[in-house]
Coordinates of N, CA, C and O in Angstrom, one line a residue:
M136 N -128.3 71.2 34.5 CA -128.5 72.6 34.6 C -129.8 72.9 35.2 O -130.8 72.3 34.8
K137 N -129.9 73.8 36.1 CA -131.2 74.2 36.6 C -131.6 75.6 36.2 O -130.7 76.4 36.0
I138 N -132.9 75.8 36.1 CA -133.4 77.1 35.7 C -133.2 78.1 36.8 O -133.6 77.8 38.0
P139 N -132.6 79.2 36.5 CA -132.4 80.2 37.6 C -133.8 80.7 38.2 O -134.7 80.9 37.4
I140 N -133.8 80.9 39.5 CA -135.1 81.3 40.1 C -135.7 82.6 39.5 O -136.9 82.7 39.3
P141 N -134.8 83.6 39.2 CA -135.4 84.8 38.6 C -136.2 84.6 37.3 O -137.1 85.3 37.0
A142 N -135.9 83.5 36.6 CA -136.6 83.1 35.4 C -138.1 82.8 35.6 O -138.9 83.0 34.8
L143 N -138.4 82.4 36.8 CA -139.8 82.1 37.2 C -140.6 83.4 37.4 O -141.8 83.4 37.4
V144 N -140.0 84.5 37.5 CA -140.6 85.8 37.7 C -141.5 86.2 36.5 O -142.6 86.7 36.6
V145 N -140.9 85.9 35.3 CA -141.6 86.4 34.1 C -143.0 85.7 33.9 O -144.0 86.4 33.7
P146 N -143.1 84.4 34.0 CA -144.4 83.8 33.9 C -145.4 84.3 35.0 O -146.6 84.5 34.8
I147 N -144.9 84.5 36.2 CA -145.7 85.0 37.3 C -146.3 86.4 37.0 O -147.5 86.7 37.2
I148 N -145.4 87.3 36.5 CA -145.8 88.6 36.2 C -146.8 88.6 35.1 O -147.8 89.3 35.1
C149 N -146.6 87.8 34.1 CA -147.6 87.6 32.9 C -148.9 87.2 33.4 O -150.0 87.7 33.0
L150 N -148.9 86.2 34.3 CA -150.2 85.7 34.9 C -150.9 86.8 35.7 O -152.1 86.9 35.5
L151 N -150.1 87.5 36.5 CA -150.8 88.6 37.3 C -151.3 89.7 36.4 O -152.4 90.2 36.6
L152 N -150.6 90.0 35.3 CA -151.1 91.0 34.4 C -152.4 90.5 33.7 O -153.4 91.3 33.7
Y153 N -152.4 89.3 33.3 CA -153.6 88.7 32.7 C -154.8 88.7 33.6 O -155.9 89.0 33.3
L154 N -154.6 88.3 34.9 CA -155.6 88.2 35.9 C -156.1 89.6 36.4 O -157.3 89.7 36.7
F155 N -155.3 90.5 36.5 CA -155.6 91.7 37.2 C -155.7 93.0 36.4 O -156.2 94.0 37.0
V156 N -155.3 93.0 35.2 CA -155.5 94.2 34.4 C -156.9 94.2 33.9 O -157.4 93.3 33.2
P157 N -157.7 95.3 34.2 CA -159.1 95.3 33.9 C -159.3 95.1 32.4 O -158.7 95.7 31.5
G158 N -160.2 94.2 32.1 CA -160.7 94.0 30.7 C -159.8 93.1 29.9 O -160.1 92.7 28.8
L159 N -158.7 92.7 30.4 CA -157.7 91.9 29.6 C -158.3 90.4 29.4 O -158.2 89.9 28.3
R160 N -158.9 89.8 30.4 CA -159.4 88.5 30.2 C -160.6 88.4 29.3 O -160.9 87.4 28.7
E161 N -161.3 89.5 29.3 CA -162.5 89.6 28.4 C -162.3 89.7 27.0 O -163.1 89.5 26.1
R162 N -161.1 90.1 26.6 CA -160.7 90.3 25.2 C -160.7 89.0 24.5 O -160.3 88.0 25.0
P163 N -161.2 88.9 23.2 CA -161.3 87.7 22.5 C -159.9 87.1 22.1 O -158.9 87.9 21.9
W164 N -159.8 85.8 22.0 CA -158.5 85.2 21.7 C -158.5 85.1 20.1 O -158.8 84.1 19.5
T165 N -158.0 86.2 19.5 CA -157.9 86.2 18.1 C -156.6 85.5 17.6 O -155.8 85.2 18.4
T166 N -156.5 85.4 16.3 CA -155.3 84.8 15.8 C -154.1 85.6 16.1 O -153.0 85.1 16.5
L167 N -154.2 86.9 16.1 CA -153.1 87.8 16.4 C -152.7 87.6 17.9 O -151.5 87.6 18.2
R168 N -153.7 87.5 18.8 CA -153.4 87.4 20.2 C -152.7 86.0 20.5 O -151.7 86.0 21.2
I169 N -153.2 85.0 19.8 CA -152.5 83.7 20.0 C -151.1 83.7 19.4 O -150.2 83.1 20.0
A170 N -150.9 84.4 18.3 CA -149.6 84.5 17.7 C -148.7 85.2 18.7 O -147.5 84.9 18.9
G171 N -149.2 86.3 19.4 CA -148.4 87.0 20.4 C -148.0 86.1 21.5 O -146.8 86.2 22.0
V172 N -148.9 85.2 22.0 CA -148.5 84.3 23.0 C -147.4 83.3 22.6 O -146.5 83.1 23.3
I173 N -147.5 82.8 21.4 CA -146.5 81.9 20.8 C -145.2 82.6 20.7 O -144.2 82.1 21.1
V174 N -145.2 83.8 20.2 CA -143.9 84.6 20.1 C -143.3 84.8 21.5 O -142.1 84.7 21.7
A175 N -144.2 85.2 22.5 CA -143.7 85.4 23.8 C -143.1 84.2 24.4 O -142.0 84.2 25.1
I176 N -143.7 83.0 24.2 CA -143.2 81.8 24.7 C -141.9 81.4 24.1 O -141.0 81.0 24.8
V177 N -141.8 81.6 22.8 CA -140.6 81.3 22.1 C -139.5 82.2 22.6 O -138.3 81.7 22.9
G178 N -139.7 83.5 22.8 CA -138.8 84.4 23.4 C -138.3 84.0 24.8 O -137.1 84.0 25.1
Y179 N -139.3 83.5 25.6 CA -139.0 83.1 26.9 C -138.1 81.8 26.9 O -137.1 81.8 27.7
V180 N -138.4 80.9 26.1 CA -137.7 79.6 26.0 C -136.2 80.0 25.5 O -135.2 79.4 26.1
L181 N -136.1 80.8 24.5 CA -134.8 81.2 24.1 C -134.0 82.0 25.2 O -132.8 81.8 25.3
L182 N -134.7 82.8 26.0 CA -134.1 83.5 27.1 C -133.5 82.5 28.1 O -132.3 82.7 28.5
I183 N -134.3 81.6 28.5 CA -133.8 80.6 29.4 C -132.7 79.8 28.9 O -131.6 79.5 29.5
T184 N -132.8 79.4 27.6 CA -131.7 78.6 26.9 C -130.4 79.4 26.9 O -129.4 78.9 27.2
A185 N -130.5 80.7 26.5 CA -129.3 81.5 26.4 C -128.7 81.7 27.8 O -127.5 81.6 27.9
R186 N -129.5 81.9 28.8 CA -129.0 82.1 30.1 C -128.3 80.8 30.6 O -127.2 80.9 31.2
L187 N -128.9 79.6 30.3 CA -128.2 78.4 30.7 C -126.9 78.1 30.0 O -125.9 77.7 30.5
Q188 N -126.9 78.5 28.7 CA -125.7 78.3 27.9 C -124.6 79.3 28.3 O -123.4 78.9 28.2
L189 N -124.9 80.4 28.8 CA -123.9 81.4 29.3 C -123.3 80.8 30.6 O -122.1 81.1 30.8
G190 N -124.0 80.1 31.4 CA -123.5 79.4 32.5 C -122.8 80.4 33.5 O -123.4 81.4 33.9
K191 N -121.6 80.1 34.0 CA -120.9 80.9 35.0 C -120.4 82.2 34.4 O -119.9 83.0 35.2
S192 N -120.5 82.4 33.1 CA -120.1 83.6 32.5 C -121.1 84.7 32.7 O -120.8 85.9 32.4
F193 N -122.3 84.4 33.2 CA -123.3 85.4 33.4 C -122.9 86.3 34.5 O -122.4 85.9 35.6
S194 N -123.1 87.6 34.3 CA -122.9 88.6 35.4 C -123.8 89.8 35.2 O -124.2 90.1 34.0
V195 N -124.0 90.5 36.2 CA -124.9 91.7 36.1 C -124.1 92.8 35.5 O -124.6 93.6 34.7
S196 N -122.8 93.0 35.9 CA -122.0 94.0 35.4 C -121.1 93.4 34.3 O -120.8 92.2 34.3
P197 N -120.7 94.2 33.3 CA -119.9 93.6 32.2 C -118.5 93.0 32.7 O -117.8 93.7 33.4
Q198 N -118.4 91.7 32.5 CA -117.1 91.0 32.9 C -116.8 90.0 31.8 O -117.6 89.6 31.0
A199 N -115.5 89.7 31.7 CA -115.0 88.8 30.7 C -114.5 87.5 31.4 O -113.3 87.4 31.6
K200 N -115.4 86.6 31.7 CA -114.9 85.4 32.4 C -114.5 84.4 31.4 O -113.5 83.7 31.5
E201 N -115.3 84.2 30.3 CA -115.1 83.2 29.3 C -115.8 83.7 28.0 O -116.8 84.4 28.1
L202 N -115.2 83.4 26.8 CA -115.8 83.8 25.6 C -116.8 82.6 25.2 O -116.3 81.6 24.7
V203 N -118.0 82.8 25.4 CA -119.0 81.8 25.1 C -119.4 81.9 23.6 O -119.9 82.9 23.2
T204 N -119.2 80.8 22.9 CA -119.4 80.8 21.4 C -120.2 79.6 21.0 O -120.3 79.3 19.8
H205 N -120.8 78.9 21.9 CA -121.6 77.7 21.5 C -123.1 78.0 21.6 O -123.5 79.0 22.2
G206 N -123.9 77.1 21.1 CA -125.4 77.2 21.2 C -125.9 78.5 20.5 O -125.4 78.8 19.4
L207 N -126.8 79.2 21.1 CA -127.3 80.4 20.6 C -126.2 81.4 20.3 O -126.3 82.3 19.4
Y208 N -125.2 81.4 21.2 CA -124.1 82.3 21.1 C -123.2 82.1 19.8 O -122.4 82.9 19.5
A209 N -123.4 81.0 19.1 CA -122.7 80.8 17.9 C -123.2 81.6 16.8 O -122.5 81.9 15.8
R210 N -124.4 82.2 16.9 CA -125.0 83.0 15.9 C -125.3 84.4 16.3 O -125.3 85.3 15.5
I211 N -125.6 84.6 17.6 CA -126.0 85.9 18.2 C -125.1 86.2 19.4 O -125.0 85.4 20.3
R212 N -124.5 87.4 19.4 CA -123.6 87.7 20.5 C -124.3 88.0 21.8 O -123.8 87.8 22.9
N213 N -125.6 88.4 21.6 CA -126.4 88.8 22.8 C -127.7 88.2 22.8 O -128.8 88.9 22.7
P214 N -127.8 86.8 22.8 CA -129.1 86.2 22.6 C -130.1 86.5 23.8 O -131.3 86.4 23.6
I215 N -129.6 86.8 25.0 CA -130.5 87.2 26.1 C -131.2 88.4 25.7 O -132.4 88.5 25.9
Y216 N -130.5 89.4 25.2 CA -131.1 90.7 24.9 C -132.1 90.5 23.7 O -133.3 91.1 23.8
V217 N -131.8 89.8 22.7 CA -132.7 89.5 21.6 C -133.9 88.7 22.1 O -135.0 89.1 21.7
S218 N -133.7 87.7 22.9 CA -134.8 86.9 23.4 C -135.8 87.8 24.3 O -137.0 87.6 24.2
V219 N -135.3 88.7 25.1 CA -136.1 89.5 25.9 C -136.9 90.4 25.0 O -138.1 90.6 25.2
G220 N -136.3 90.9 23.9 CA -137.1 91.8 22.9 C -138.2 91.0 22.3 O -139.3 91.5 22.1
V221 N -137.9 89.8 21.8 CA -138.9 88.9 21.2 C -140.0 88.6 22.2 O -141.2 88.8 21.8
M222 N -139.7 88.3 23.4 CA -140.7 88.0 24.4 C -141.6 89.2 24.7 O -142.8 89.1 24.8
W223 N -140.9 90.4 24.8 CA -141.7 91.6 25.1 C -142.7 92.0 24.0 O -143.8 92.3 24.3
I224 N -142.2 91.8 22.8 CA -143.1 92.1 21.6 C -144.3 91.1 21.7 O -145.5 91.5 21.5
G225 N -144.0 89.9 21.9 CA -145.1 88.9 22.0 C -146.1 89.2 23.1 O -147.3 89.1 22.9
L226 N -145.6 89.7 24.2 CA -146.5 90.0 25.3 C -147.3 91.3 25.0 O -148.5 91.3 25.4
I227 N -146.7 92.2 24.4 CA -147.5 93.4 24.0 C -148.7 93.0 23.1 O -149.8 93.5 23.3
V228 N -148.4 92.2 22.1 CA -149.5 91.7 21.2 C -150.5 90.9 21.9 O -151.7 91.0 21.8
A229 N -150.0 89.9 22.7 CA -150.9 89.0 23.4 C -151.8 89.7 24.4 O -153.0 89.3 24.5
L230 N -151.2 90.6 25.1 CA -152.0 91.3 26.2 C -152.7 92.6 25.8 O -153.4 93.2 26.5
H231 N -152.4 93.0 24.5 CA -153.0 94.2 24.0 C -152.6 95.4 24.8 O -153.4 96.3 25.0
L232 N -151.4 95.4 25.3 CA -150.9 96.5 26.1 C -149.9 97.3 25.3 O -148.7 97.3 25.5
Y233 N -150.4 98.0 24.3 CA -149.6 98.7 23.3 C -148.8 99.9 23.9 O -147.8 100.3 23.4
W234 N -149.2 100.3 25.1 CA -148.4 101.4 25.7 C -147.0 100.8 26.2 O -146.1 101.6 26.4
L235 N -146.9 99.5 26.2 CA -145.6 98.9 26.6 C -144.5 99.1 25.5 O -143.4 98.8 25.7
F236 N -144.9 99.6 24.3 CA -143.9 99.9 23.3 C -142.9 101.0 23.8 O -141.8 100.9 23.4
L237 N -143.4 101.9 24.6 CA -142.5 103.0 25.0 C -141.4 102.4 25.9 O -140.2 102.7 25.7
P238 N -141.7 101.7 27.0 CA -140.6 101.1 27.8 C -139.8 100.1 27.0 O -138.6 100.0 27.2
F239 N -140.4 99.5 26.0 CA -139.7 98.6 25.1 C -138.6 99.3 24.4 O -137.4 98.8 24.3
L240 N -138.9 100.5 23.8 CA -137.9 101.3 23.1 C -136.8 101.7 24.1 O -135.6 101.7 23.7
L241 N -137.1 102.1 25.3 CA -136.1 102.4 26.3 C -135.2 101.2 26.6 O -134.0 101.3 26.8
L242 N -135.8 100.1 26.7 CA -135.1 98.8 26.9 C -134.1 98.6 25.8 O -133.0 98.2 26.0
L243 N -134.5 98.8 24.5 CA -133.7 98.6 23.4 C -132.4 99.5 23.5 O -131.3 99.1 23.2
I244 N -132.7 100.7 23.8 CA -131.6 101.7 23.9 C -130.6 101.2 25.0 O -129.4 101.2 24.8
A245 N -131.1 100.8 26.2 CA -130.3 100.3 27.3 C -129.5 99.1 26.9 O -128.3 99.0 27.2
Q246 N -130.1 98.2 26.1 CA -129.4 97.0 25.7 C -128.3 97.3 24.7 O -127.3 96.7 24.7
I247 N -128.5 98.2 23.8 CA -127.5 98.6 22.8 C -126.3 99.2 23.6 O -125.2 98.9 23.3
I248 N -126.6 100.1 24.5 CA -125.5 100.7 25.3 C -124.8 99.7 26.1 O -123.5 99.6 26.1
R249 N -125.5 98.8 26.8 CA -124.9 97.7 27.6 C -124.1 96.8 26.7 O -123.0 96.4 27.1
S250 N -124.6 96.4 25.6 CA -123.9 95.5 24.7 C -122.6 96.1 24.2 O -121.6 95.4 24.1
G251 N -122.5 97.4 24.0 CA -121.3 98.1 23.6 C -120.3 98.0 24.8 O -119.1 97.8 24.5
K252 N -120.7 98.2 26.0 CA -119.8 98.1 27.1 C -119.3 96.7 27.3 O -118.1 96.5 27.6
E253 N -120.1 95.7 27.1 CA -119.7 94.3 27.2 C -118.7 94.0 26.1 O -117.7 93.3 26.4
A254 N -119.0 94.5 24.9 CA -118.1 94.3 23.8 C -116.7 94.8 24.1 O -115.6 94.1 23.8
K255 N -116.6 96.0 24.7 CA -115.3 96.6 25.0 C -114.5 95.7 26.0 O -113.3 95.4 25.9
V256 N -115.2 95.2 27.0 CA -114.6 94.4 28.0 C -114.1 93.0 27.4 O -113.0 92.6 27.7
L257 N -115.0 92.5 26.6 CA -114.6 91.2 25.9 C -113.4 91.4 24.9 O -112.5 90.5 24.9
E258 N -113.4 92.5 24.2 CA -112.3 92.8 23.3 C -111.0 93.0 24.0 O -110.0 92.5 23.6
E259 N -111.1 93.7 25.1 CA -109.9 93.9 25.9 C -109.3 92.6 26.4 O -108.1 92.4 26.4
K260 N -110.1 91.6 26.8 CA -109.6 90.4 27.4 C -109.2 89.4 26.3 O -108.2 88.7 26.4
F261 N -110.1 89.2 25.3 CA -109.9 88.2 24.3 C -109.3 88.6 23.0 O -109.0 87.8 22.1
G262 N -109.2 89.9 22.8 CA -108.6 90.5 21.6 C -109.1 89.9 20.3 O -110.3 89.9 20.0
P263 N -108.1 89.4 19.4 CA -108.5 88.9 18.1 C -109.5 87.8 18.1 O -110.3 87.7 17.2
A264 N -109.6 86.9 19.1 CA -110.6 85.9 19.2 C -112.0 86.5 19.2 O -112.9 86.0 18.6
Y265 N -112.1 87.5 20.0 CA -113.4 88.2 20.1 C -113.8 88.9 18.8 O -114.9 88.8 18.4
L266 N -112.8 89.6 18.2 CA -113.0 90.3 16.9 C -113.5 89.3 15.8 O -114.4 89.6 15.0
D267 N -112.8 88.1 15.8 CA -113.3 87.1 14.8 C -114.7 86.6 15.1 O -115.5 86.4 14.2
Y268 N -115.0 86.4 16.4 CA -116.3 86.0 16.8 C -117.3 87.0 16.4 O -118.4 86.7 15.9
R269 N -117.0 88.3 16.6 CA -117.9 89.4 16.2 C -118.3 89.3 14.7 O -119.4 89.6 14.3
K270 N -117.3 89.0 13.9 CA -117.5 89.0 12.4 C -118.5 87.9 12.0 O -119.1 88.0 11.0
Q271 N -118.5 86.8 12.8 CA -119.3 85.7 12.5 C -120.7 85.7 13.1 O -121.5 84.8 12.9
T272 N -121.0 86.7 13.9 CA -122.3 86.7 14.7 C -123.0 88.0 14.4 O -122.5 89.0 14.0
W273 N -124.3 88.0 14.8 CA -125.2 89.2 14.7 C -125.4 89.7 16.1 O -125.5 89.0 17.1
F274 N -125.5 91.0 16.3 CA -125.8 91.8 17.5 C -125.2 91.1 18.7 O -125.7 90.7 19.6

């Protein structure tokens, strides 16, 4: 499996923010900031893992190609959304860009709406198998 090219965008954007947002590099590396970096990296690794596990079932618009229930999907129905949230919170803390909480809240709302649409499509195609899967997983 190879890492999708768009996945490389996240580290590049983080590096550019770090290098070019005024005053960001000068801030001390506190325990909280280091913890934020660790959380962001964990979120990013989980994001890449979830995307790879989704394989050919990945799509931009809600589609029901296959019911993926292995790996991270065995516990979380939407691990990509959860991973993006974890990564975003880590970046907010690591970069001290607390104004990013506002777009983060908008992102959460969008993810909840989108996951509902995806759930309808999956339920229509896979019926009881999807409903059983929903009972065994979170979000």
